[in-house]
PDB file of C-alpha atoms in Angstrom:
ATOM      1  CA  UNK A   1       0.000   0.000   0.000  1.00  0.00           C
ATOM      2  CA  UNK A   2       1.544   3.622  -1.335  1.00  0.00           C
ATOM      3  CA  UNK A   3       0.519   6.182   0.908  1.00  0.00           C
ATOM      4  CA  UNK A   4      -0.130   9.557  -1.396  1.00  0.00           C
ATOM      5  CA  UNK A   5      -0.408  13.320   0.327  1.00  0.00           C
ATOM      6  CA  UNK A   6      -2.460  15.934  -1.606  1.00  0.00           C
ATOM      7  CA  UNK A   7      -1.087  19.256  -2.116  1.00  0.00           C
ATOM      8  CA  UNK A   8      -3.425  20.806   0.962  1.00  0.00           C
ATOM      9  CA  UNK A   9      -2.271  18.595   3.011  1.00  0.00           C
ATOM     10  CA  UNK A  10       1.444  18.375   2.837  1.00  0.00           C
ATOM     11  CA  UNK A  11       0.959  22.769   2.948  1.00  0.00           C
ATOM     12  CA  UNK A  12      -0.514  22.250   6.383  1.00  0.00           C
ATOM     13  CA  UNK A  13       1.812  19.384   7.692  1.00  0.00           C
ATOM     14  CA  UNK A  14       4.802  21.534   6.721  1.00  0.00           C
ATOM     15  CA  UNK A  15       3.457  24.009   9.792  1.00  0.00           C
ATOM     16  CA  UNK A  16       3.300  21.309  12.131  1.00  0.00           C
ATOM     17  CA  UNK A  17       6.178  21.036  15.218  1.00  0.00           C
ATOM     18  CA  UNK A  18       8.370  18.059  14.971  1.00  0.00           C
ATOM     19  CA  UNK A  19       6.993  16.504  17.824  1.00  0.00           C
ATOM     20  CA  UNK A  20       2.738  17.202  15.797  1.00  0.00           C
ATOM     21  CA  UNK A  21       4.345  15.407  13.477  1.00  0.00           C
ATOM     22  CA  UNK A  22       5.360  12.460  15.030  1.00  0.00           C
ATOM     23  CA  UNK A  23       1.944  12.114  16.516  1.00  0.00           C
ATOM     24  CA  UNK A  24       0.611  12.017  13.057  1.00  0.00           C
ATOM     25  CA  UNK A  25       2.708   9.389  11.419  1.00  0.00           C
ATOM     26  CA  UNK A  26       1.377   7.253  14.264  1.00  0.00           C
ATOM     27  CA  UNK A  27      -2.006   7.722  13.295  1.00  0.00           C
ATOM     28  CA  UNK A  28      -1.181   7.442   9.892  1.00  0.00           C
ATOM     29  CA  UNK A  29       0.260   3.828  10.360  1.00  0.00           C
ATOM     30  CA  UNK A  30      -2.842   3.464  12.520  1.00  0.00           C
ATOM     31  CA  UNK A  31      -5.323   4.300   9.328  1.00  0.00           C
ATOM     32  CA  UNK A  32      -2.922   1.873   7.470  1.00  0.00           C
ATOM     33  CA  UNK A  33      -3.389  -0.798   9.763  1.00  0.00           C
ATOM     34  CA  UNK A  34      -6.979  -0.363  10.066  1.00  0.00           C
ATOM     35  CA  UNK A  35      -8.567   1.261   7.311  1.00  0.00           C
ATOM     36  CA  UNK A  36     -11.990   1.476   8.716  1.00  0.00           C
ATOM     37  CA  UNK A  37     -10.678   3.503  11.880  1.00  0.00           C
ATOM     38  CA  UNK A  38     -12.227   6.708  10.283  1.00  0.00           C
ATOM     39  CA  UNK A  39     -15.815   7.206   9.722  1.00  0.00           C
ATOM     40  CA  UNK A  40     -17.438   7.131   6.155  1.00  0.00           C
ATOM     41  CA  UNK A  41     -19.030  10.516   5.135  1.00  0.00           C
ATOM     42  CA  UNK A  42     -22.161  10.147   3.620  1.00  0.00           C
ATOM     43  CA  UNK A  43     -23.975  12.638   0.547  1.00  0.00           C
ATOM     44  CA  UNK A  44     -20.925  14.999  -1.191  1.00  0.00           C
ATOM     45  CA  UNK A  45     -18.633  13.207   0.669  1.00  0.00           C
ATOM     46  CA  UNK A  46     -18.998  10.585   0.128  1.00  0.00           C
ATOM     47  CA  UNK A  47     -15.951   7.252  -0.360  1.00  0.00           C
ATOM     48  CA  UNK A  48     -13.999   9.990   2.105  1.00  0.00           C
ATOM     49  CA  UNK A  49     -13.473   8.842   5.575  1.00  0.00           C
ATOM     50  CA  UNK A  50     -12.654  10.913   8.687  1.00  0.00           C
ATOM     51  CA  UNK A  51     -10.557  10.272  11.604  1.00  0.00           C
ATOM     52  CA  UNK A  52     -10.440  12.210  14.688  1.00  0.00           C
ATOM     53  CA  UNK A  53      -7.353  12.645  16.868  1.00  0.00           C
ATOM     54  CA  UNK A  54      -5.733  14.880  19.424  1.00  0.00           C
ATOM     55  CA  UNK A  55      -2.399  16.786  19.490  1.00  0.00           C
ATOM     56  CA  UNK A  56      -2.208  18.446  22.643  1.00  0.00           C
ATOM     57  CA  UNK A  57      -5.423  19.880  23.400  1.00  0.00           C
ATOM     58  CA  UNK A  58      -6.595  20.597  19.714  1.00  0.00           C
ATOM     59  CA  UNK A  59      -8.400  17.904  18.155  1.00  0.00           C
ATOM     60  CA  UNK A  60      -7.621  17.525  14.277  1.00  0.00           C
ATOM     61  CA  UNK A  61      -9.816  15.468  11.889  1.00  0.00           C
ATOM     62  CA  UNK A  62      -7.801  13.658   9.385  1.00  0.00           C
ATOM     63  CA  UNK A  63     -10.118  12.993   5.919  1.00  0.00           C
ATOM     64  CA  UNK A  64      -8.305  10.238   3.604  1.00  0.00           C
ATOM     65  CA  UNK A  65     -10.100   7.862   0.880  1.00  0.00           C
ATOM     66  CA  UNK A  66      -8.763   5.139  -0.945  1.00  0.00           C
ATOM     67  CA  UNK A  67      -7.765   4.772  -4.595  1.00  0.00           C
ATOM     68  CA  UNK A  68      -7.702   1.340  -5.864  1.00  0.00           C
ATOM     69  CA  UNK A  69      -5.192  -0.423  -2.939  1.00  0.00           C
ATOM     70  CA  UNK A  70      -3.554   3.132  -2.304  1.00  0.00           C
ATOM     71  CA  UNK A  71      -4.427   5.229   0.285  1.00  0.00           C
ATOM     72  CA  UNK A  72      -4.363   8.936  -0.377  1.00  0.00           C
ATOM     73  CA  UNK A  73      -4.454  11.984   2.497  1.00  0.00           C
ATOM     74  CA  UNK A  74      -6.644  14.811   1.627  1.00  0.00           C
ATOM     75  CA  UNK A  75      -6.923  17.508   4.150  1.00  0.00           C
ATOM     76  CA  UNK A  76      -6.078  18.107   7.794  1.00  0.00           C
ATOM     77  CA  UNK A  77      -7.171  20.119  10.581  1.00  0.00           C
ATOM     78  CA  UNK A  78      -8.961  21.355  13.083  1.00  0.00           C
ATOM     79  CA  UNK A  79     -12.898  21.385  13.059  1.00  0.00           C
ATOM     80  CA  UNK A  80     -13.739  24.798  12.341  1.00  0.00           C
ATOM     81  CA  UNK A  81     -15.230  24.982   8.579  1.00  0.00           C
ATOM     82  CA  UNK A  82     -13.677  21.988   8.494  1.00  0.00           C
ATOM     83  CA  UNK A  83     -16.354  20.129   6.454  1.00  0.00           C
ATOM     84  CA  UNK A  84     -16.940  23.306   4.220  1.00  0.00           C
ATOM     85  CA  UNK A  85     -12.984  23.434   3.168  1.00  0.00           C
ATOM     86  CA  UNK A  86     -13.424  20.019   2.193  1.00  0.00           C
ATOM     87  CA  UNK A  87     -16.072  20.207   0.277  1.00  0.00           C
ATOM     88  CA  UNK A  88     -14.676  22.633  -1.202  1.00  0.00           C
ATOM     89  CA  UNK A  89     -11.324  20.932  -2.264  1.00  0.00           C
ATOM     90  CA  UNK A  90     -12.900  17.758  -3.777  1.00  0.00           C
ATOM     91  CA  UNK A  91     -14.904  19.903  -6.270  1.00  0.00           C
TER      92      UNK A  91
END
């Protein structure tokens, strides 16, 4: 399984403190270990799943969908507008 980062995503990440990031390559391998961690979205988003996770106090929501046996990472971040940015980028 390739693991793929879009272009909002790796933008974000870049901001994050080493130690943010270690905490999300742990989920990562977590949401490649168990793909069905995340919850499905349903209408528009549908085929995306979302995980929630904390870093420190802040909890970040992690949307990633697969493509064929690959798993690509779409967008990251906290909950506000979350969903709307989202949108947003798929269309």
């Amino acid at each position: 399984m390739k693991i793929f980062q879009s272009r909002s995503f790796e933008r974000k990440v870049k901001k994050f403190t080493t130690q943010e990031k270690n905490r999300l390559d742990d989920e990562v391998k977590n949401i490649a270990e168990n793909p069905t961690i995340g919850a499905e979205k349903k209408g528009d988003l549908k085929g995306i799943f979302v995980h929630k996770f904390k870093i420190e106090a802040i909890q970040y929501l992690l949307a990633y969908r697969f493509v064929g046996d690959d798993l690509e990472l779409i967008m990251i971040g906290p909950h506000e507008n979350y969903y709307r940015d989202l949108k947003s980028y798929i269309k």
